[in-house]
XYZ file of C-alpha atoms in Angstrom:
361
model
C 53.692 -4.990 -12.707
C 56.525 -6.026 -10.355
C 56.766 -5.322 -6.645
C 59.254 -2.486 -7.114
C 56.971 -0.815 -9.631
C 53.990 -1.066 -7.235
C 56.057 0.418 -4.412
C 57.123 3.296 -6.628
C 53.510 3.957 -7.681
C 52.350 3.908 -4.061
C 55.147 6.295 -3.065
C 54.237 8.659 -5.888
C 50.534 8.596 -4.852
C 51.490 9.353 -1.248
C 53.575 12.369 -2.309
C 50.664 13.644 -4.435
C 48.179 13.308 -1.579
C 50.380 15.475 0.687
C 49.805 18.264 -1.808
C 45.985 18.149 -1.439
C 44.187 21.192 -0.029
C 43.733 20.991 3.740
C 40.666 21.926 5.877
C 40.770 25.420 7.429
C 38.205 25.442 10.243
C 38.359 24.082 13.779
C 35.228 21.897 13.663
C 33.709 20.244 16.773
C 35.003 16.788 17.645
C 32.050 14.865 19.126
C 32.751 12.049 21.545
C 32.064 8.555 20.211
C 29.517 7.957 22.993
C 27.539 11.034 21.929
C 27.622 9.900 18.310
C 26.330 6.445 19.260
C 23.483 7.945 21.326
C 22.464 10.089 18.365
C 22.737 7.117 16.017
C 20.405 5.136 18.288
C 17.956 8.042 18.343
C 17.996 8.309 14.573
C 17.427 4.561 14.245
C 14.372 4.988 16.485
C 13.113 7.888 14.369
C 13.449 5.775 11.215
C 11.793 2.776 12.871
C 8.857 4.814 14.159
C 8.431 6.577 10.834
C 8.209 3.248 8.984
C 5.822 1.888 11.636
C 3.590 4.960 11.425
C 3.506 4.844 7.621
C 2.425 1.203 7.696
C -0.190 1.958 10.332
C -1.517 4.899 8.334
C -1.958 2.688 5.265
C -3.587 -0.100 7.272
C -6.020 2.260 9.012
C -6.977 4.020 5.787
C -7.263 0.641 4.087
C -9.607 -0.595 6.818
C -11.943 2.347 6.265
C -11.940 1.880 2.498
C -12.290 -1.906 2.395
C -15.172 -1.906 4.873
C -16.886 0.911 2.959
C -16.582 -0.964 -0.341
C -17.561 -4.438 0.915
C -20.740 -4.619 -1.172
C -18.726 -3.819 -4.314
C -16.250 -6.683 -3.875
C -18.528 -9.579 -4.816
C -17.504 -12.827 -3.153
C -14.034 -11.607 -2.219
C -15.148 -10.409 1.200
C -13.814 -11.248 4.639
C -14.499 -10.231 8.225
C -12.603 -7.246 9.627
C -12.167 -6.549 13.342
C -10.243 -3.283 13.159
C -6.975 -4.144 14.889
C -3.441 -4.712 13.659
C -0.638 -6.807 15.114
C 3.134 -6.794 14.893
C 6.032 -8.908 16.051
C 9.808 -8.716 16.436
C 9.951 -11.358 13.722
C 8.616 -8.801 11.239
C 12.075 -7.227 11.342
C 15.672 -8.296 10.787
C 19.135 -7.214 11.918
C 19.394 -3.926 13.814
C 15.663 -3.258 13.357
C 14.781 -6.493 15.154
C 17.155 -5.691 18.023
C 15.658 -2.212 18.285
C 12.107 -3.601 18.232
C 12.873 -5.908 21.138
C 14.974 -3.451 23.123
C 13.067 -0.191 22.690
C 9.489 -1.353 22.153
C 9.328 -4.605 24.086
C 7.821 -6.647 21.286
C 8.616 -10.342 21.070
C 8.379 -13.394 18.807
C 4.609 -13.557 19.168
C 1.980 -11.012 18.187
C 1.258 -7.796 20.047
C -1.535 -5.390 19.167
C 0.000 -2.468 17.312
C -3.150 -0.366 17.010
C -6.925 -0.477 17.228
C -9.103 1.540 14.854
C -11.389 3.900 16.817
C -15.025 2.838 16.584
C -14.145 -0.598 15.204
C -15.449 -3.883 16.658
C -12.037 -4.446 18.302
C -12.258 -1.055 20.029
C -15.796 -1.779 21.208
C -14.667 -5.174 22.554
C -12.008 -3.487 24.689
C -8.849 -4.548 22.851
C -5.886 -2.277 23.672
C -2.630 -1.448 21.858
C 0.127 -3.456 23.531
C -2.080 -6.450 24.340
C -0.202 -9.691 23.731
C -2.221 -12.041 21.510
C -2.104 -15.574 22.935
C -4.648 -17.302 20.714
C -7.349 -16.672 18.141
C -10.377 -18.972 18.180
C -8.438 -21.277 20.458
C -5.474 -21.581 18.093
C -2.278 -20.521 19.848
C 0.009 -17.918 18.245
C 3.280 -18.380 20.181
C 5.422 -17.243 17.256
C 4.770 -14.894 14.380
C 5.071 -16.739 11.096
C 3.448 -16.418 7.722
C 1.449 -19.521 8.531
C 0.163 -18.165 11.852
C -0.750 -14.816 10.292
C -2.602 -16.574 7.497
C -4.316 -18.747 10.113
C -5.614 -15.623 11.864
C -6.939 -14.279 8.575
C -8.530 -17.626 7.778
C -10.197 -17.700 11.205
C -11.558 -14.214 10.619
C -12.960 -15.182 7.224
C -14.448 -18.425 8.550
C -16.011 -16.670 11.538
C -17.484 -13.998 9.280
C -18.968 -16.559 6.903
C -20.505 -18.390 9.864
C -21.798 -15.102 11.293
C -20.042 -15.455 14.628
C -17.590 -13.398 16.634
C -13.855 -13.925 16.729
C -12.561 -15.123 20.107
C -9.240 -13.424 20.896
C -7.308 -14.309 24.059
C -4.812 -11.650 25.166
C -2.509 -10.935 28.098
C -2.439 -7.417 29.520
C -0.419 -6.392 32.579
C -0.105 -10.041 33.577
C -3.867 -10.676 33.348
C -5.534 -12.875 30.751
C -8.643 -11.728 28.875
C -10.796 -13.466 26.290
C -12.553 -10.945 24.087
C -15.378 -11.814 21.697
C -14.846 -9.438 18.790
C -17.573 -8.975 16.204
C -16.621 -8.776 12.540
C -17.755 -6.409 9.826
C -17.639 -7.171 6.092
C -14.591 -5.897 4.219
C -13.006 -6.428 0.817
C -10.345 -9.102 1.184
C -7.509 -7.000 -0.255
C -4.740 -6.341 2.269
C -2.838 -3.038 1.811
C 0.864 -2.691 2.504
C 3.890 -0.403 2.099
C 6.794 -1.203 -0.240
C 10.198 0.457 0.182
C 10.872 2.384 -3.014
C 11.669 6.011 -3.856
C 9.389 5.821 -6.901
C 6.092 7.680 -6.442
C 3.746 4.805 -7.195
C 0.968 2.513 -6.011
C -0.324 -0.666 -7.605
C -2.634 -3.648 -7.201
C -2.059 -7.274 -8.172
C -5.620 -8.569 -7.974
C -5.090 -9.851 -4.425
C -3.380 -7.025 -2.549
C -2.781 -3.274 -2.692
C 0.675 -1.719 -2.487
C 1.868 1.848 -1.975
C 5.524 2.857 -2.116
C 7.377 4.883 0.491
C 7.937 7.404 -2.315
C 4.172 7.825 -2.633
C 3.838 8.081 1.154
C 6.272 10.994 1.075
C 4.326 12.567 -1.798
C 0.772 12.503 -0.402
C -0.029 15.474 1.819
C -3.136 14.274 3.609
C -5.175 11.232 4.565
C -7.584 12.259 1.803
C -4.881 11.993 -0.840
C -3.774 8.645 0.554
C -7.393 7.462 0.439
C -7.627 8.625 -3.182
C -4.575 6.526 -4.082
C -5.639 3.427 -2.140
C -9.253 3.706 -3.307
C -8.027 3.742 -6.903
C -5.990 0.553 -6.423
C -8.784 -1.136 -4.467
C -11.111 -0.380 -7.380
C -8.707 -2.027 -9.834
C -9.022 -5.193 -7.769
C -12.791 -5.360 -7.283
C -13.463 -4.303 -10.889
C -11.319 -7.206 -12.075
C -9.012 -5.065 -14.188
C -5.926 -7.232 -13.689
C -7.746 -10.350 -14.834
C -9.282 -8.453 -17.748
C -5.835 -7.310 -18.887
C -4.503 -10.861 -18.650
C -7.424 -12.052 -20.789
C -6.850 -9.277 -23.313
C -3.145 -10.173 -23.460
C -4.061 -13.808 -24.241
C -6.449 -12.683 -26.984
C -3.821 -10.339 -28.430
C -1.168 -13.044 -28.268
C -3.479 -15.468 -30.078
C -4.247 -12.915 -32.790
C -0.547 -12.134 -33.210
C 0.318 -15.821 -33.396
C -2.302 -16.398 -36.099
C -0.951 -13.447 -38.083
C 2.600 -14.817 -37.753
C 1.500 -18.236 -39.006
C -0.313 -16.769 -42.029
C 2.556 -14.452 -42.966
C 5.173 -17.190 -42.526
C 3.098 -19.499 -44.728
C 2.816 -16.821 -47.426
C 6.298 -15.286 -47.314
C 8.516 -17.498 -45.194
C 9.266 -14.463 -42.996
C 8.361 -14.327 -39.288
C 7.316 -10.732 -38.462
C 7.213 -11.441 -34.717
C 3.629 -10.312 -34.175
C 2.900 -12.810 -31.374
C 4.582 -10.758 -28.651
C 3.438 -7.462 -30.154
C -0.139 -8.729 -30.193
C 0.079 -9.706 -26.530
C 1.426 -6.295 -25.565
C -1.240 -4.545 -27.622
C -3.950 -6.697 -26.078
C -2.885 -5.872 -22.524
C -2.968 -2.142 -23.315
C -6.126 -2.002 -25.410
C -8.365 -0.787 -22.559
C -5.700 0.276 -20.065
C -6.652 3.976 -20.167
C -10.342 3.139 -19.723
C -9.524 0.860 -16.788
C -7.582 3.691 -15.140
C -10.516 6.040 -15.687
C -12.846 3.500 -14.071
C -10.520 3.097 -11.076
C -10.311 6.880 -10.581
C -14.088 7.132 -10.726
C -14.959 4.157 -8.525
C -12.154 4.984 -6.093
C -13.654 8.413 -5.438
C -16.989 6.787 -4.579
C -15.264 4.360 -2.197
C -13.384 7.236 -0.605
C -16.589 9.190 0.028
C -18.384 6.098 1.347
C -15.553 5.765 3.881
C -16.234 9.282 5.142
C -13.300 11.083 3.534
C -13.697 14.613 2.247
C -13.547 14.655 -1.555
C -13.753 18.398 -2.149
C -10.404 19.561 -3.537
C -8.780 16.116 -3.579
C -8.315 16.334 -7.362
C -5.505 18.837 -6.650
C -3.440 15.687 -6.223
C -3.205 15.480 -10.021
C -1.968 19.042 -10.342
C 0.855 18.204 -7.970
C 1.568 15.001 -9.899
C 1.893 17.165 -13.031
C 4.548 19.237 -11.276
C 6.412 16.013 -10.534
C 6.207 14.904 -14.178
C 5.158 17.588 -16.666
C 5.158 15.097 -19.587
C 1.990 13.478 -18.260
C -0.098 16.675 -18.342
C -1.493 16.041 -21.822
C 0.556 13.163 -23.211
C -1.486 9.928 -23.216
C 0.278 6.707 -22.209
C -1.281 3.616 -20.675
C -2.796 6.073 -18.134
C -4.956 9.129 -18.827
C -3.119 12.490 -18.861
C -3.118 14.290 -15.501
C -5.157 17.224 -16.877
C -7.901 14.825 -17.959
C -7.820 13.010 -14.612
C -8.197 16.286 -12.712
C -11.229 17.400 -14.743
C -12.853 13.951 -14.620
C -12.454 13.784 -10.830
C -13.950 17.256 -10.440
C -16.972 16.088 -12.437
C -17.238 12.938 -10.312
C -17.120 15.057 -7.143
C -20.119 17.048 -8.395
C -21.923 13.809 -9.289
C -21.397 12.398 -5.792
C -22.447 15.632 -4.100
C -25.640 15.669 -6.175
C -26.440 12.091 -5.133
C -25.837 12.948 -1.492
C -28.172 15.938 -1.779
C -30.863 13.646 -3.160
C -30.072 10.915 -0.570
C -29.284 8.464 -3.345
C -27.033 5.421 -2.817
C -23.372 6.168 -3.503
C -22.751 3.644 -6.243
C -20.774 4.313 -9.421
C -22.961 4.635 -12.500
C -22.858 1.684 -14.886
C -22.733 2.154 -18.638
C -26.080 2.019 -20.392
C -26.252 -0.993 -22.684
């Protein structure tokens, strides 16, 4: 298309646009300064909401992982009951806001302390600036320094000693010996996603922002996190990997035999792997629901009525009410949880240990 043709097309478009319907009302015309102030306020709201969601997951996770420590085998660490944050946890406008509005810096500051935890008993305060842990300086927040703190906590716990945390508060330096309690070594975290979901990878626990918007109480959040924690300590992820390998091997053998007999490759290797990974998936989900409820109760959460969560999930996705997939249907999960609630209440009445029942062999 030549220049003259483009000019003609642009002219025609301009004439058409003058014929568009026009607004009728005299709407307010806010000043740009007022708009910027409101934008800053909304950025703060969003920042604080994300911070509070993360803190809620961490605090609930602390209660659950400490309550389930004896169920986690050798994958246990020492927990102090405090959480840190840094400006380096954020990027772009969020980082600028963190520095400007909340005064956090490149190093670690204490975000929160769990009431009744060893950190609270040692006198650690939110806002304390962490200078060193066990004599190892933490001038800047990096993955390496955060992992070093976790390693120090695990080492101190294994050696049955306190964690030495040096902090600065109001210009004064304090060295606090903080005792450690056993906890499952599975760190929870929040993932930005609108999908209502939570999952475990064998090492960590994740809950989406969509799930955070869905849960209505700390009890429901504990139900979700307890379920994922149970997947980890019951070894379900590793079991599924093993089953996938077995299924893949069986499919490969079938392919070889059929190819030898017919010369045709039916492609059963991949199908066998997929079938293997799913063979006990429903049963693993049932186990995680069951064990997670025990963990939740051990952590002091109320379990009466928490199964209503699955009725609300059914409203969100009616197909899962009775249709089996790789998870049990929501109707079955509700009834099974109600039965588990009665089982736990009966054990409490008899002062029995709150441990999930093992299958009789």
